[in-house]
Coordinates of C-alpha atoms and ligand atoms in Angstrom, one line a residue:
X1 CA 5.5 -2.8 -30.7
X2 CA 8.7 -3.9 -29.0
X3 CA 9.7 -2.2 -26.1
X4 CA 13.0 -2.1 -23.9
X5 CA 12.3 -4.5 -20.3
X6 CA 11.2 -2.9 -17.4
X7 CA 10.9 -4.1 -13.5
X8 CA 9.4 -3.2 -10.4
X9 CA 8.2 -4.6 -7.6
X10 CA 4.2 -4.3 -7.7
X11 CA 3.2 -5.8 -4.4
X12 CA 3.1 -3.2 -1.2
X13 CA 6.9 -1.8 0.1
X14 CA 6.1 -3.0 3.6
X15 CA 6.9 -6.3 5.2
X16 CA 4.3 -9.5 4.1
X17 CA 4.3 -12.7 3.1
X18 CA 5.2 -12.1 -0.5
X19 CA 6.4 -10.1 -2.7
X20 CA 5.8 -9.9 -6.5
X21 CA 9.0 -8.6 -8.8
X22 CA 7.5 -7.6 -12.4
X23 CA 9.6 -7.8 -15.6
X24 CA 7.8 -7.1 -18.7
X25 CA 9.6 -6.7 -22.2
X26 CA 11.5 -8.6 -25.2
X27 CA 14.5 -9.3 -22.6
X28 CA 12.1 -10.7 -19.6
X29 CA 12.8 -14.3 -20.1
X30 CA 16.3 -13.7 -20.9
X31 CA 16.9 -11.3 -17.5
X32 CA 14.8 -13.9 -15.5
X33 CA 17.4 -16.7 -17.0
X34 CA 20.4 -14.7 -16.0
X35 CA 19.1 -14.2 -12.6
X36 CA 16.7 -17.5 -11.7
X37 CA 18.4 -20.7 -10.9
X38 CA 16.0 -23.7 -11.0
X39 CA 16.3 -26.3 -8.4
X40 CA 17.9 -29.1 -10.2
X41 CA 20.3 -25.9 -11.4
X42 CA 19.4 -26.6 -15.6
X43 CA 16.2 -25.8 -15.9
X44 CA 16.3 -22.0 -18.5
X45 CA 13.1 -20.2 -18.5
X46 CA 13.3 -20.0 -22.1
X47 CA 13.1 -23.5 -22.9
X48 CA 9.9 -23.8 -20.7
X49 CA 6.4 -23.5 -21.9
X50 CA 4.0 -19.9 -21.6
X51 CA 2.1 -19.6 -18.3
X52 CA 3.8 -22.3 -15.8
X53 CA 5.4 -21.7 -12.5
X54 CA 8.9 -22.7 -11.7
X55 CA 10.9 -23.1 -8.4
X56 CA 14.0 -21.8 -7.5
X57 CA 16.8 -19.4 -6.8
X58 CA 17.4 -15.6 -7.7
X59 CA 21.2 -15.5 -7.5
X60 CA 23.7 -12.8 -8.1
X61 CA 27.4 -13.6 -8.9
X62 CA 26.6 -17.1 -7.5
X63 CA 25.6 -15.9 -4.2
X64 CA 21.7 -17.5 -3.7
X65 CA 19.5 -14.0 -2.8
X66 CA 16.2 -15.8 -1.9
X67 CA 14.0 -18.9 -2.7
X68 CA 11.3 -17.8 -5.3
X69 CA 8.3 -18.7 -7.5
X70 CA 9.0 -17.6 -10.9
X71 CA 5.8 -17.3 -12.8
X72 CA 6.7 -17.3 -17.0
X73 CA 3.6 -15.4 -19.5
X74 CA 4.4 -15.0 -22.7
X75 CA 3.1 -12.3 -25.1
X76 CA 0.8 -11.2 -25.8
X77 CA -1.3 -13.4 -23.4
X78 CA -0.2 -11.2 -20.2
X79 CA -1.1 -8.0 -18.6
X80 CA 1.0 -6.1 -20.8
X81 CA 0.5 -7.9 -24.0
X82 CA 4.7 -8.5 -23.9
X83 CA 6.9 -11.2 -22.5
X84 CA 6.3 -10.5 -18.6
X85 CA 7.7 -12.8 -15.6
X86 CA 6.7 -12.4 -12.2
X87 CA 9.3 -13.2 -9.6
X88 CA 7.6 -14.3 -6.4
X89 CA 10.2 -13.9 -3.6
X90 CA 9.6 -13.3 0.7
X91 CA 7.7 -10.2 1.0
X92 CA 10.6 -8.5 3.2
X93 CA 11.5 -4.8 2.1
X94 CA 15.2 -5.7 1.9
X95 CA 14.4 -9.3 0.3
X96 CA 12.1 -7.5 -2.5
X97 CA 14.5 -5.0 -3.2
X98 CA 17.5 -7.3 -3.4
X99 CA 15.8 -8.9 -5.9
X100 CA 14.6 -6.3 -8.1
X101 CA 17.6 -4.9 -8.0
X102 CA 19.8 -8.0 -9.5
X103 CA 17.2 -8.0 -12.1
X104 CA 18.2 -4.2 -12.6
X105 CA 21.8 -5.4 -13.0
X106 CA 21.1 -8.1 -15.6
X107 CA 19.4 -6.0 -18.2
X108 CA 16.1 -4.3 -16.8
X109 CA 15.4 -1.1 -16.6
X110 CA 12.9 0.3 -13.8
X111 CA 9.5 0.8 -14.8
X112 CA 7.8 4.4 -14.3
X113 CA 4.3 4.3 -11.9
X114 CA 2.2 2.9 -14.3
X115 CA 4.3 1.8 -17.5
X116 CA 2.9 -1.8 -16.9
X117 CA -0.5 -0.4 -17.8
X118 CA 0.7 2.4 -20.0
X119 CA 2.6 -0.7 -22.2
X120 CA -1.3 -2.8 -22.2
X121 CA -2.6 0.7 -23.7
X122 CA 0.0 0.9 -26.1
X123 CA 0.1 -2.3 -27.1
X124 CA -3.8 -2.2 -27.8
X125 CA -4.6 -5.3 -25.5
X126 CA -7.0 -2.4 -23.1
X127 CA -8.0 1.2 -24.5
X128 CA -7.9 4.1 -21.8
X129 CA -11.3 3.9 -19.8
X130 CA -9.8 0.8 -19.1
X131 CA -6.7 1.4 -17.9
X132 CA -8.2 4.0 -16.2
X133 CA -10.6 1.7 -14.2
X134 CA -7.2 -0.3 -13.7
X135 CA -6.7 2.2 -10.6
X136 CA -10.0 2.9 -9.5
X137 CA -10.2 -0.9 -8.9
X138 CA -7.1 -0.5 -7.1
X139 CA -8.9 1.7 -5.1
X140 CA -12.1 0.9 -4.4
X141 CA -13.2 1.6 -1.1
X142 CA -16.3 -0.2 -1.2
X143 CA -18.3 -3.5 -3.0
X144 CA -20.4 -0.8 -5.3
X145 CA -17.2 1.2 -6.5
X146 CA -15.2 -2.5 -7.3
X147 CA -18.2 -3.9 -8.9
X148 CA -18.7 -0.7 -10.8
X149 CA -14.4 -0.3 -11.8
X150 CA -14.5 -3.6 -12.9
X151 CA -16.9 -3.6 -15.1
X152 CA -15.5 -0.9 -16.8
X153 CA -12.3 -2.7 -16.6
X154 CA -13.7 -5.3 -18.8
X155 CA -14.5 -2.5 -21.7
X156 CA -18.5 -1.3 -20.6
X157 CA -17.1 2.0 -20.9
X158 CA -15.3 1.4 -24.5
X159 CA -18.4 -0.8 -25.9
X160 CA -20.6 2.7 -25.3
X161 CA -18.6 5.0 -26.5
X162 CA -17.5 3.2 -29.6
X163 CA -21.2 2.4 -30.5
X164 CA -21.9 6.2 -30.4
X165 CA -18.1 6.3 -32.6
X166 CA -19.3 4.4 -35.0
X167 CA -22.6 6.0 -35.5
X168 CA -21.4 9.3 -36.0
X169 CA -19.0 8.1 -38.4
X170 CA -21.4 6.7 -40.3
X171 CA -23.7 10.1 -40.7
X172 CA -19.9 11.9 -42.0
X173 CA -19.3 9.1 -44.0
X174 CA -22.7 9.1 -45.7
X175 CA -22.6 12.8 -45.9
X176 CA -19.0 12.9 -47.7
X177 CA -20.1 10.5 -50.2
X178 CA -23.5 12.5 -51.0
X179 CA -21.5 15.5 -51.3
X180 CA -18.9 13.6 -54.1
X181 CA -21.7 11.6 -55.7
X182 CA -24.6 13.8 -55.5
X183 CA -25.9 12.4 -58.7
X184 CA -26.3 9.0 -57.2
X185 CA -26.9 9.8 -53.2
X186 CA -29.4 12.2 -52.3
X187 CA -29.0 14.7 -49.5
X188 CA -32.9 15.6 -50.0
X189 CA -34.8 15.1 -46.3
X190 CA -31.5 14.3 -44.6
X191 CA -31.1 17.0 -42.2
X192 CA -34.5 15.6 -40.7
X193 CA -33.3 12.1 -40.9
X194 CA -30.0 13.3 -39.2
X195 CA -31.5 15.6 -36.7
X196 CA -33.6 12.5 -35.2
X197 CA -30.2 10.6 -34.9
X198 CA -28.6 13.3 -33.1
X199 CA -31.1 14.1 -31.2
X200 CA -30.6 9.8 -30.0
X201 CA -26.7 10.2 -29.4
X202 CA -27.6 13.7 -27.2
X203 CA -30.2 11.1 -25.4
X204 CA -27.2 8.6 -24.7
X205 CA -24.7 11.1 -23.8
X206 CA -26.8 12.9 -21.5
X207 CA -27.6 9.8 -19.9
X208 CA -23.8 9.0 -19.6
X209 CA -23.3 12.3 -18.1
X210 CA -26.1 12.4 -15.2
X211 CA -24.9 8.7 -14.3
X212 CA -21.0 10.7 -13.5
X213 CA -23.6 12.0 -10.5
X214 CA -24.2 8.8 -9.0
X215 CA -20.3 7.9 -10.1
X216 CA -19.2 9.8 -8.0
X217 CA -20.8 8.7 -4.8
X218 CA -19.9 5.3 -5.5
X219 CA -16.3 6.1 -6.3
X220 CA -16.0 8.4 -3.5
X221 CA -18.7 8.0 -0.8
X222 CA -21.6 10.0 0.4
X223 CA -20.9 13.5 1.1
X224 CA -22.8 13.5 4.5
X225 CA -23.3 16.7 6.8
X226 CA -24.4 16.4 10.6
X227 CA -25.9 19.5 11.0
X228 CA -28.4 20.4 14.3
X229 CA -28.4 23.5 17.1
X230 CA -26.1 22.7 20.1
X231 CA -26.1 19.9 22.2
X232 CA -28.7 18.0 19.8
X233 CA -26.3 15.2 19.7
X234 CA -24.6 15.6 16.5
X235 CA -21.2 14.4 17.6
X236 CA -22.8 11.5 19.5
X237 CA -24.4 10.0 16.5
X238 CA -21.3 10.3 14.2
X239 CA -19.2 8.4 17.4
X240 CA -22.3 6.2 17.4
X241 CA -22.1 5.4 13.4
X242 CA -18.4 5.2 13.4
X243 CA -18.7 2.7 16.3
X244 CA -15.9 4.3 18.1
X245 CA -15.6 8.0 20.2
X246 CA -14.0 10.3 17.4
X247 CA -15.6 13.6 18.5
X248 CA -15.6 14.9 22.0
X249 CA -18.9 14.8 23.5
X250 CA -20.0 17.3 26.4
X251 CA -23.3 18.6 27.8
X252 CA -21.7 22.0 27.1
X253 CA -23.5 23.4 23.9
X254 CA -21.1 24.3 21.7
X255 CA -18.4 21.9 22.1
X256 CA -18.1 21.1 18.7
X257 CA -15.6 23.9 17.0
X258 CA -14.1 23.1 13.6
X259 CA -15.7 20.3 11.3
X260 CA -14.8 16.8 12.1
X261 CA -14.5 14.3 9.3
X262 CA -14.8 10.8 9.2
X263 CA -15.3 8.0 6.2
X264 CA -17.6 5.2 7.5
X265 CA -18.6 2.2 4.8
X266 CA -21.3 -0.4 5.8
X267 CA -23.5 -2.2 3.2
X268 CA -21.7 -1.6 0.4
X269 CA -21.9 2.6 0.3
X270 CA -19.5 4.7 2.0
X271 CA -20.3 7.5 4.1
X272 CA -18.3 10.8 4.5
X273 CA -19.4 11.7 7.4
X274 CA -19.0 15.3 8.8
X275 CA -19.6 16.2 12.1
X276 CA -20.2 20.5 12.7
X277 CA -20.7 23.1 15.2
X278 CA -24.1 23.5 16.3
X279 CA -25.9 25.9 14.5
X280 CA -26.8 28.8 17.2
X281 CA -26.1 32.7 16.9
X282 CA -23.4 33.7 19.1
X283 CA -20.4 36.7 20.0
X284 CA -18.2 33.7 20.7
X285 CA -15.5 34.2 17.7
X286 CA -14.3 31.0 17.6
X287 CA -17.9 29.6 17.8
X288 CA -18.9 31.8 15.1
X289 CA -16.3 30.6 12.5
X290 CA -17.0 27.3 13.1
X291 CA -20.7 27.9 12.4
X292 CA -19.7 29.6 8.9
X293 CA -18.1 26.4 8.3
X294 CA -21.5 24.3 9.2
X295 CA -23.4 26.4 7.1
X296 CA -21.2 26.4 4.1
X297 CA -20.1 22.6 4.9
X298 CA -24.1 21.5 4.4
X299 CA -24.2 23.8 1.1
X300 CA -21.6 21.1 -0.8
X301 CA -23.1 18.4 1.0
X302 CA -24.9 15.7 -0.8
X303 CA -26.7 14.5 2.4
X304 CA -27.7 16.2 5.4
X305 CA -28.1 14.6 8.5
X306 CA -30.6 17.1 10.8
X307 CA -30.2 16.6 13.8
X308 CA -33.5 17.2 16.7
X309 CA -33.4 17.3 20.4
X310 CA -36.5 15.4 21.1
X311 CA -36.2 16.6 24.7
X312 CA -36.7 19.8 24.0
X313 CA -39.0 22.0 22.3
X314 CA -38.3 23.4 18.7
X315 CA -37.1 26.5 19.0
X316 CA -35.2 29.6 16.7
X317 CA -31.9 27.5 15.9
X318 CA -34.0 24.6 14.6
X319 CA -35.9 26.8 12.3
X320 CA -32.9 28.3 11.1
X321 CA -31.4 25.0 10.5
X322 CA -35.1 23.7 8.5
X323 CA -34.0 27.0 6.2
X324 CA -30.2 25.9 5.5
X325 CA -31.3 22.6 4.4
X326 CA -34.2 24.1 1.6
X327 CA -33.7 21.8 -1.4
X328 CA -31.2 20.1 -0.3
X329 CA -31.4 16.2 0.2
X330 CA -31.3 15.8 4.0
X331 CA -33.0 13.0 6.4
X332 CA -34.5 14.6 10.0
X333 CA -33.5 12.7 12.8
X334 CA -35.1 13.1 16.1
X335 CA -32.6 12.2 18.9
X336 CA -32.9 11.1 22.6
X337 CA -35.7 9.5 22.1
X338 CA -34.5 7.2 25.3
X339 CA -35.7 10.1 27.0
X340 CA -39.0 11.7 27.6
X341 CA -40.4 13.3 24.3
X342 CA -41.2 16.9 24.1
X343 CA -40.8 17.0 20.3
X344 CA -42.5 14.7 18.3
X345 CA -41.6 13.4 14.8
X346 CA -44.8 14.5 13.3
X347 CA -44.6 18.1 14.1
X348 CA -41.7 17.5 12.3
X349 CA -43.5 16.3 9.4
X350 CA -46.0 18.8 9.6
X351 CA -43.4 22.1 9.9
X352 CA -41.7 20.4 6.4
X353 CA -44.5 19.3 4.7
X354 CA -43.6 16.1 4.6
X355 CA -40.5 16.8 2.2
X356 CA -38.1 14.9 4.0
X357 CA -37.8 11.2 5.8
X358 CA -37.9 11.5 9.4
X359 CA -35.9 9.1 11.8
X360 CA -36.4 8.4 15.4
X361 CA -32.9 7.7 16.9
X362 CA -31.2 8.0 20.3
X363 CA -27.1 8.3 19.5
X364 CA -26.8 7.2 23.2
X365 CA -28.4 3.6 23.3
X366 CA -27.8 3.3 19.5
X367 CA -31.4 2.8 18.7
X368 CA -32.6 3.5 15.4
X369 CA -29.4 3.5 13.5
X370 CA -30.7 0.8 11.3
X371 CA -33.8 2.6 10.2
X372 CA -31.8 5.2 9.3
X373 CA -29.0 3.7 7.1
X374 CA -32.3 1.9 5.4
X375 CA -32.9 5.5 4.8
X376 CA -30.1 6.2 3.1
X377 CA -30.0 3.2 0.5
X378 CA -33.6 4.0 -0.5
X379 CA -32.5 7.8 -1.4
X380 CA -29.3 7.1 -3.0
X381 CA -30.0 3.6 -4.2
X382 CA -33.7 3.0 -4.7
X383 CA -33.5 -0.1 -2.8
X384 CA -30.8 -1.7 -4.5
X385 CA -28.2 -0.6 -6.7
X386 CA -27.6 -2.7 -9.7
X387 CA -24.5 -1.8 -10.9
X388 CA -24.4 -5.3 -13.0
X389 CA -26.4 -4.0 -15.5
X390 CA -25.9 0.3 -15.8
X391 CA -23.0 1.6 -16.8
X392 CA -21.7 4.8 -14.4
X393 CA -19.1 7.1 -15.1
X394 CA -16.8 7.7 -12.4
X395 CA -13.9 9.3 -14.3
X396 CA -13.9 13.2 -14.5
X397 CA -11.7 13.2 -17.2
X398 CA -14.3 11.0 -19.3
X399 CA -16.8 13.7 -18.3
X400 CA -15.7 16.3 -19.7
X401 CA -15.0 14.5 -23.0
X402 CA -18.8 13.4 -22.9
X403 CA -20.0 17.0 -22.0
X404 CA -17.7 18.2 -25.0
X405 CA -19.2 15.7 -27.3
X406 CA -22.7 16.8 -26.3
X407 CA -21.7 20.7 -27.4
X408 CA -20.2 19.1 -30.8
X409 CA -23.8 17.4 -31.4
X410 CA -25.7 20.7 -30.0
X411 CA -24.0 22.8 -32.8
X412 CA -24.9 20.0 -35.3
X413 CA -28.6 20.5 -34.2
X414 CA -28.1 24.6 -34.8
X415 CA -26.8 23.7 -38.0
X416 CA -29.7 21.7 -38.9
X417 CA -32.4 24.3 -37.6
X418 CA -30.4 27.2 -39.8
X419 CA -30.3 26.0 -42.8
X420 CA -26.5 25.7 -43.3
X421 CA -24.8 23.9 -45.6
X422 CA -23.9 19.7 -44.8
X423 CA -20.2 20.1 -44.8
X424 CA -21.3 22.6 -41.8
X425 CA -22.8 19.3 -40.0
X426 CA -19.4 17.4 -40.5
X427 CA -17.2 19.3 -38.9
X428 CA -19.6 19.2 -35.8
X429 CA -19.7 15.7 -36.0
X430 CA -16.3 14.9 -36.2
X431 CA -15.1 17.0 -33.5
X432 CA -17.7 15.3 -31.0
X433 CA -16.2 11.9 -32.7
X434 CA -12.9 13.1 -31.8
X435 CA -13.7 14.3 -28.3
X436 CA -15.5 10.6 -27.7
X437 CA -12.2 9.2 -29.0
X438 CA -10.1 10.8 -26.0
X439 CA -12.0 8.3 -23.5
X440 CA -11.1 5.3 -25.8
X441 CA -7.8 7.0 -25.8
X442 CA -7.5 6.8 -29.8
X443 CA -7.8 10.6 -30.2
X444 CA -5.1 11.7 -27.1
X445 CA -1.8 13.3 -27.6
X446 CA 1.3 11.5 -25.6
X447 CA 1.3 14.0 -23.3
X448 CA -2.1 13.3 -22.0
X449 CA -1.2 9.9 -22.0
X450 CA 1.9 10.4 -20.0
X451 CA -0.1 12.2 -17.2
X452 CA -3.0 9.8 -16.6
X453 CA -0.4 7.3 -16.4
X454 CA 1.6 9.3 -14.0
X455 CA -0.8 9.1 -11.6
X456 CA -0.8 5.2 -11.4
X457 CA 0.9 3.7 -8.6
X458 CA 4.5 2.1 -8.9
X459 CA 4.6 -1.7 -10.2
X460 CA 1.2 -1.1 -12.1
Ligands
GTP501 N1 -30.1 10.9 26.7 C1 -29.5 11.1 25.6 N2 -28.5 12.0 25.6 C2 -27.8 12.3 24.5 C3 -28.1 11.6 23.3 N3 -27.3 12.1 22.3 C4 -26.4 13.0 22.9 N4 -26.8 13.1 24.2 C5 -26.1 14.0 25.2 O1 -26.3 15.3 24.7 C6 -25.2 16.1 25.1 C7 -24.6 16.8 23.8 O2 -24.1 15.8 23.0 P1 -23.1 16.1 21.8 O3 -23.0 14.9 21.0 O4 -21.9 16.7 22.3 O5 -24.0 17.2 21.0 P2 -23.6 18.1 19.8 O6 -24.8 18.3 18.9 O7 -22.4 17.6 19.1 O8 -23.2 19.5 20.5 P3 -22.3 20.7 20.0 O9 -21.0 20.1 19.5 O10 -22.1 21.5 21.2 O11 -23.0 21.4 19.0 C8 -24.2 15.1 25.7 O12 -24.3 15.3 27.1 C9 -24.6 13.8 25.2 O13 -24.3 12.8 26.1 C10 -29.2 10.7 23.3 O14 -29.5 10.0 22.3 N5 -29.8 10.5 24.5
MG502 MG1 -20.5 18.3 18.8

């Protein structure tokens, strides 16, 4: 597919070391030759062999606009699958978008956020879930999400879901042929042979679907909720995990007003920490709001962080709190434990039956802290995390087209059970086949298209 050329710069707008100019398109090596200037001054990029590095000039009208690396790819071994060079220059704003703009002047055209990646998927060198995972590597904020992103960059996503493609096409495929050649293929005992396959792809899928869970935490961090009575110490142990004083700490109960949000990342997970008003009944207005928000805050939460005063005896606030965090995922931690203890952890045990891990910590000495991030990993990660070998979904997009599919194969299974007709199973299949295909990107109108890419950043 040939395309008109396109430039950008794709490194960071800010001032660095470097910055990288893109060109990508049938013109790129003849834009780079009417702007580069090698050293000796007769060097053309077009004479020079695919994937080498040249030094030189960018000039404009003779005038010499900086001293660059010019690195030449040639189609369709480059990102984009077309002719793409790659003008290192200084990494100055006005020196990066000097450049870019000569390049502009000799025949390119500037690329939309994400046409580099838009022109790979076009040109078939990466289907959607990977340029999709394109960005999320981009913006990984930890070593579990860029582990996971690039592994679906290298096609872990597209391998699944064209293995369950190609199944399903078979069962249509067989089914179409019965239904012309019924005289030679026999449709007798199929619906049992096809409900058992189904019922395999629903087993897949489902798995696929509960891993967008898990996905999501590793894309986006732990959804973490302090949540304790006044004065326990909540704000002290988020400024004691964040390693710096974010919330305002008093002996005052009920200093902390609004929720307080803060993203910590430390072995690999990230955190989201929130910090909340103490949980207490009280006229105070303000107070009371904030509360609300505590309560309603630990209902989205995937974690909740409880906190105890081990100085004090357990009392009606506490017992409230025990309530707020029923089936949720939540680790107790019994604070001040530098001072004497009034509260001990296994009362805490006892009062919850032993449903939740307890931690002894003290936010003021930072004591315990470790014991309790240990805690963590073992309820989101049993252990370790092995993201190597287990594919997660961390796109919502490619969600919903899994959770569409499943309702394509549950109608095939109501099919089955009632006795219809097989044609009656095809459709079914197909449309879960085509709702698969919208993740590889083969089944997606241009407009869909056009909006994922959208939401790339500019150069990529
Ligand atoms: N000795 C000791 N004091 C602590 C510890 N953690 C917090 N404190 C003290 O307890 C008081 C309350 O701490 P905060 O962190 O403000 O408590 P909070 O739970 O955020 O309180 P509210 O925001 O009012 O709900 C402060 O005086 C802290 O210095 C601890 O581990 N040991
Ligand atoms: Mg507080």
């Amino acid at each position: 597919m040939e395309q008109d050329t396109i430039a950008a710069i794709s490194t960071a707008v800010s001032n660095s070391g470097i910055g990288i100019i893109r060109i990508s398109g049938k013109d790129a090596v003849a834009v780079a030759d009417r702007v580069y200037r090698s050293k000796g001054g007769k060097k053309r990029l077009a004479d020079q062999p695919t994937h080498t590095i040249h030094y030189g000039y960018i000039v404009d009208q003779g005038e010499t606009v900086d001293e660059v690396l010019v690195m030449l790819m040639r189609g369709p071994k480059s990102f984009t699958a077309e002719d793409t060079v790659e003008v290192n220059c200084h990494g100055g704003v006005y020196a990066m978008k000097r450049v870019l703009d000569v390049v502009l002047k000799n025949g390119a055209r500037p690329a939309e956020p994400g046409e580099f990646t838009k022109r790979a998927f076009l040109n078939g060198r990466i289907d959607l879930s990977q340029a999709e995972s394109v960005m999320d590597v981009i913006q990984a904020k930890n070593e579990y999400a860029l582990k996971s992103s690039l592994q679906q960059l290298k096609g872990a996503v597209r391998t699944a879901i064209e293995e369950l493609r190609s199944r399903i096409l078979y069962q249509t495929a067989f089914i179409e042929s019965a239904l012309d050649d019924p005289e030679h293929i026999s449709l007798d005992g199929y619906p049992d042979r096809l409900s058992e396959e189904v019922h395999q792809l629903q087993k897949t899928l489902s798995e696929l679907i509960a891993s967008s869970e898990n996905g999501r935490i590793l894309k986006e961090g732990i959804r973490t909720v302090i949540l304790g009575k006044p004065n326990a110490g909540k704000s002290s142990l988020l400024n004691a995990l964040v390693g710096e004083e974010r919330a305002i700490v008093t002996d005052i109960a009920g200093t902390t007003r609004d929720a307080l949000e803060e993203t910590i990342a430390f072995q690999g997970i990230t955190l989201n920490l929130i910090d909340t008003a103490g949980i207490r009944e009280t006229e105070d207005v303000v107070e009371k709001i904030g509360v609300g928000r505590a309560i309603e805050k630990a209902g989205e939460a995937d974690l909740i962080l409880c906190v105890f005063d081990a100085a004090r005896p357990l009392d009606e606030n506490d017992r409230e709190i025990l309530k707020v965090i029923e089936g949720k995922q939540a680790i107790l931690l019994l604070n001040k434990t530098d001072l004497a203890v009034t509260l001990q952890e296994t009362k805490l045990q006892e009062l919850t039956g032993g449903r939740y891990p307890v931690v002894s910590v003290s936010a003021k000495e930072q004591t315990g802290l470790s014991k309790l991030t240990e805690q963590i990993h073992n309820l989101f990660y049993q252990g370790e995390i092995s993201v190597q070998d287990e594919l997660y979904i961390t796109n919502a997009r490619q969600k919903h087209a899994l959770l569409d599919a499943a309702e394509g194969l549950q109608r095939v299974q109501e099919s089955i059970s009632l006795g219809m007709p097989e044609d009656f199973y095809s459709i079914d299949l197909l449309a879960a086949y085509e709702a698969l295909g919208t993740i590889t990107g083969e089944t997606v109108g241009e407009d869909l298209v056009n909006e994922i890419f959208s939401r790339f950043c500019m150069g990529k």
